[in-house]
CSV table of C-alpha atoms and ligand atoms in Angstrom, one decimal:
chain,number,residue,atom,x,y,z
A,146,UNK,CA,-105.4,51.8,62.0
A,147,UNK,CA,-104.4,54.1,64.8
A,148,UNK,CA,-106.2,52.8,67.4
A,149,UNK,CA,-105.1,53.2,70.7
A,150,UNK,CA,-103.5,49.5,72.1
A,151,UNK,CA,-105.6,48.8,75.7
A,152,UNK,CA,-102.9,50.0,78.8
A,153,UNK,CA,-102.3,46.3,79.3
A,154,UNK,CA,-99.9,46.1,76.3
A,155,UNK,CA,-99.2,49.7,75.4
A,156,UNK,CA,-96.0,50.0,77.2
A,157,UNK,CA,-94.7,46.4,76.1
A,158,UNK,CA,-94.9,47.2,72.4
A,159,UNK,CA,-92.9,45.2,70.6
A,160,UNK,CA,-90.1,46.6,68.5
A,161,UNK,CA,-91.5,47.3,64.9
A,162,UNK,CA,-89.5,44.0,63.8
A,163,UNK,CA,-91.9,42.0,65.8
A,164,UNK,CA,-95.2,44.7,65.7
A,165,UNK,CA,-97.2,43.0,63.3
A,166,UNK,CA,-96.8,39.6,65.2
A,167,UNK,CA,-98.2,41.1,68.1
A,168,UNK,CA,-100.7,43.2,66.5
A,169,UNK,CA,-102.3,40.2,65.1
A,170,UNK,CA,-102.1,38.2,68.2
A,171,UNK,CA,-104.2,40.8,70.0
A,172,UNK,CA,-106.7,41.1,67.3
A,173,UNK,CA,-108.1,39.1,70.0
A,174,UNK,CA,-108.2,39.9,73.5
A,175,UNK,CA,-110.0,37.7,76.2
A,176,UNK,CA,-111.6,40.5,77.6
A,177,UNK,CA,-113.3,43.1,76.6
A,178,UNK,CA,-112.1,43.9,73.5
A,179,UNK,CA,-114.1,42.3,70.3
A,180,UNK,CA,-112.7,40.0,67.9
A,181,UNK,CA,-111.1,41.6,64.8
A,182,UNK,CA,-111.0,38.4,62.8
A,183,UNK,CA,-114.8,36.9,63.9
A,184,UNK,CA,-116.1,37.5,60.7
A,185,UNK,CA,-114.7,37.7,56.8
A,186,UNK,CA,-115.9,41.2,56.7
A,187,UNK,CA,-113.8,42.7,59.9
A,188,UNK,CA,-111.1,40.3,59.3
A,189,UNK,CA,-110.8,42.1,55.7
A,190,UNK,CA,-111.3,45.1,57.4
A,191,UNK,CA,-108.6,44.6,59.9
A,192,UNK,CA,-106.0,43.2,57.1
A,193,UNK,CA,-106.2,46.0,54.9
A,194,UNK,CA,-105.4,48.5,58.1
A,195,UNK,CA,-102.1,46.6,58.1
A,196,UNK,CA,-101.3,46.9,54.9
A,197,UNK,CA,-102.8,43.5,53.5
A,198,UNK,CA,-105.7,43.7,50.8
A,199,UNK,CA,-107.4,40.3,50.7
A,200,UNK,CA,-110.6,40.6,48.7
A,201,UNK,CA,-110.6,37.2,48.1
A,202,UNK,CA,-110.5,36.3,51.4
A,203,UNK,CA,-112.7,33.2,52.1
A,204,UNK,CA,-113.8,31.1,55.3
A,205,UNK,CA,-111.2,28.8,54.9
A,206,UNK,CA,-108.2,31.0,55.1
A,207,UNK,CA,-109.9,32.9,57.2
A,208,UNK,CA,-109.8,30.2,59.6
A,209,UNK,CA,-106.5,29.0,58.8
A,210,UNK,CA,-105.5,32.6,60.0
A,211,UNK,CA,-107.2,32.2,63.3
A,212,UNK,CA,-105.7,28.7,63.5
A,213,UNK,CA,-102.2,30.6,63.4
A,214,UNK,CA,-103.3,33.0,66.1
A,215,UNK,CA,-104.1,30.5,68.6
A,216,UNK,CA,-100.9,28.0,68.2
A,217,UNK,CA,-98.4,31.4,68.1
A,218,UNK,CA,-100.4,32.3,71.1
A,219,UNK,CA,-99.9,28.6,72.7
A,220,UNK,CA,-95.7,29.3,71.9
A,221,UNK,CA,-95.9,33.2,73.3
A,222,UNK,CA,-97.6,31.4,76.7
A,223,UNK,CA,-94.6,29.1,76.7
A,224,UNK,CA,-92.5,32.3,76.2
A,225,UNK,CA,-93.5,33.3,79.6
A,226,UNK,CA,-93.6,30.2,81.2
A,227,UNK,CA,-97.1,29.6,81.3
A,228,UNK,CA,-97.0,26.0,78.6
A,229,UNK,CA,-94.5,23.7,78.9
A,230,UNK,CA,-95.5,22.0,75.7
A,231,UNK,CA,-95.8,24.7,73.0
A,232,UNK,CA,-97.7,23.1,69.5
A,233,UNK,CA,-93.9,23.5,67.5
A,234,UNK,CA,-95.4,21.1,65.2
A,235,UNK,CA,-98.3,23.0,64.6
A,236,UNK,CA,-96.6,25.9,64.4
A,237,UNK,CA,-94.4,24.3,61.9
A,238,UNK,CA,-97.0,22.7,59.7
A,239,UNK,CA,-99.1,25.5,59.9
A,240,UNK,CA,-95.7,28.1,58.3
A,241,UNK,CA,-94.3,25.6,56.1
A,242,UNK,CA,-95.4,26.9,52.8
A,243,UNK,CA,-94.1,30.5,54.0
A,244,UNK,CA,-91.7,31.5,51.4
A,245,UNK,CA,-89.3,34.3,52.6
A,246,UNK,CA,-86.2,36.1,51.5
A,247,UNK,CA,-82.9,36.5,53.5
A,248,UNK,CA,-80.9,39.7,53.1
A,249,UNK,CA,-77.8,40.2,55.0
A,250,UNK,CA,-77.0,44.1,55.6
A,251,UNK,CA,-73.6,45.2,55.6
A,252,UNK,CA,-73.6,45.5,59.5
A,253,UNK,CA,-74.1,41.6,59.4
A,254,UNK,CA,-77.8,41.9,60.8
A,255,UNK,CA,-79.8,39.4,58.9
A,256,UNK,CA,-83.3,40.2,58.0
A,257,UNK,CA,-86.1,37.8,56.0
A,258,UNK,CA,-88.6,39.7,53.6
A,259,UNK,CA,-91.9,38.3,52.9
A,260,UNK,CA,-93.0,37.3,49.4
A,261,UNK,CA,-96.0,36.2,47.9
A,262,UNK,CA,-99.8,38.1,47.7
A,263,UNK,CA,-103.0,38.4,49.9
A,264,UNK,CA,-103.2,35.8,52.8
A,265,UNK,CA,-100.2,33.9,51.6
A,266,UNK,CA,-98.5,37.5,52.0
A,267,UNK,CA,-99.7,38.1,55.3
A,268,UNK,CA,-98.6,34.6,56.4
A,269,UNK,CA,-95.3,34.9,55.3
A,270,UNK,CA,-94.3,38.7,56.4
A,271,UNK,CA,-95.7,37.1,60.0
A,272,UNK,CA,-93.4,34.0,59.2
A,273,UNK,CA,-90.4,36.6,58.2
A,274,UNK,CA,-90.9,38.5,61.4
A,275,UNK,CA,-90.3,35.3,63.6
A,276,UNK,CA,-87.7,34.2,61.7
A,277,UNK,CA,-86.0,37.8,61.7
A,278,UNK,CA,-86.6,37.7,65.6
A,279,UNK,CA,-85.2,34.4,66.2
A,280,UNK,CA,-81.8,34.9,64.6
A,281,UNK,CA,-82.0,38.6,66.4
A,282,UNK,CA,-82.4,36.4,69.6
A,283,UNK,CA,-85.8,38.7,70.5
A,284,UNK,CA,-88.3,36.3,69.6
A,285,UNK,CA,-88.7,35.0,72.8
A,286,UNK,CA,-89.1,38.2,74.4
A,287,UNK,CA,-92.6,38.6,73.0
A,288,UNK,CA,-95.1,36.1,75.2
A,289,UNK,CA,-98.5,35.8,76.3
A,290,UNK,CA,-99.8,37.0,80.0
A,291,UNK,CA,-100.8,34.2,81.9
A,292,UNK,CA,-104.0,35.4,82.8
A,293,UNK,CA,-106.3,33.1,80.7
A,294,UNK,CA,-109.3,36.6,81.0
A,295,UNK,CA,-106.6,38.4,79.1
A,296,UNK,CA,-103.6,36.5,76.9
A,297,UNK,CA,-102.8,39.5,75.5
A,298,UNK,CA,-99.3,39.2,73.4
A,299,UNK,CA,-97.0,41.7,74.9
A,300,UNK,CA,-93.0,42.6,75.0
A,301,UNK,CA,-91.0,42.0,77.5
A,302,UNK,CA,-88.1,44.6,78.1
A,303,UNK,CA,-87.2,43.5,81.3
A,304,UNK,CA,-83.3,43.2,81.7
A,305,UNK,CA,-83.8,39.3,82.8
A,306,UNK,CA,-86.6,38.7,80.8
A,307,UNK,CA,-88.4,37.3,83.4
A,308,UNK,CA,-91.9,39.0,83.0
A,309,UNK,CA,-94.9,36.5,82.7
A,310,UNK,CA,-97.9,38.7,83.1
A,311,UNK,CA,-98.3,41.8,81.0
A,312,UNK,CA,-99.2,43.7,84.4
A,313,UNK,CA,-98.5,43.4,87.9
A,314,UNK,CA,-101.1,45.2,89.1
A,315,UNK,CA,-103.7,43.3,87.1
A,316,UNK,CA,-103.1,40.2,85.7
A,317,UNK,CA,-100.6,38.7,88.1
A,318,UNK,CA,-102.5,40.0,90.9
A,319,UNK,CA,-105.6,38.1,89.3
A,320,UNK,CA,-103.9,35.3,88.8
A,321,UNK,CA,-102.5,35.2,92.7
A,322,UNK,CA,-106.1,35.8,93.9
A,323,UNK,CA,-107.8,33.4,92.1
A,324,UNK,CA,-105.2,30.6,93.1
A,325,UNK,CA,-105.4,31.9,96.4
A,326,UNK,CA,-109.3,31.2,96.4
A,327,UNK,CA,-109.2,27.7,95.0
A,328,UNK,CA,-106.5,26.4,97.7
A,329,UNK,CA,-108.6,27.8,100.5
A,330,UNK,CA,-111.9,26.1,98.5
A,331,UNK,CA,-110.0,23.0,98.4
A,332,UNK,CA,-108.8,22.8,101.6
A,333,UNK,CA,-112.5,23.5,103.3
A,334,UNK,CA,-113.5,19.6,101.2
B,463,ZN,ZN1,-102.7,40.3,81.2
């Protein structure tokens, strides 16, 4: 539960409107961090650490919550710049059964609750956290690095919101090399 994020994302947390959306995205890193939803078992593991018994958990919604990972990790790519055609319609087929609850607060900040049990409950608090985001104007603040060895989701708190790696000194750097390599590879044909 308390594990310690990897330094690529652990200073672009997301705010804890937006935590679990990026928590779940980085239950899989490209690197080398393992897979917290490869099997039923971890996966149960890992949704019960945030708060989400499933004990009927089976192989089909386990894989419709991979599914999920992958497209909102397609649209946090396009966040940064990365994917110029996001799966929307994915995204959209894959939430449309998400039942939320809209609560406006006296200070007029409007905030969706999740309803519903198990998976369906997970799916939806993840559904009410982009929805609260979007009308909070921070969802697209939360994108994917660019560096396909990492993907991790991260926050970007830049004043611009111009960030598209989740570091400099890694990722980007990565990136710049290995484009750097395959123009000079190119050019030697
Ligand atoms: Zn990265």
């Amino acid at each position: 539960m308390n594990e310690q994020p990897p330094p690529a994302w652990a200073d672009k947390m997301a705010p804890e409107s937006l935590r679990l959306l990026q928590t779940f995205v980085n239950t899989h890193q490209y690197t080398t961090y393992p897979d917290h939803l490869a099997t039923i078992t971890t996966a149960k593991q890992w949704l019960r650490e945030q708060g989400f018994p499933a004990p009927r958990l089976d192989l089909a919604q386990l894989k419709r919550v991979t599914v999920l990972r992958e497209t909102l990790r397609e649209v946090l790519l396009a966040h940064a710049g990365h994917n110029t055609n996001p799966p929307l319609a994915q995204l959209h087929t894959q939430l449309k059964d998400a039942t939320v609850q809209l609560t406006i607060d006296q200070d007029d900040t409007t905030k969706a609750t999740a309803r519903g049990k198990g998976v369906d409950h997970f799916i939806n608090t993840l559904a009410a956290e982009l929805l609260t985001a979007s009308l909070n104007n921070t969802w697209t603040r939360l994108k994917a690095c660019g560096n396909h060895e990492c993907n991790v989701a991260f926050y970007d708190h830049s004043r611009n919101a111009t960030t598209r790696y989740c570091t400099t000194s890694i990722c980007a750097n990565r990136v710049r090399q290995r484009t750097f390599r395959e123009r000079l590879s190119g050019s030697t044909e």
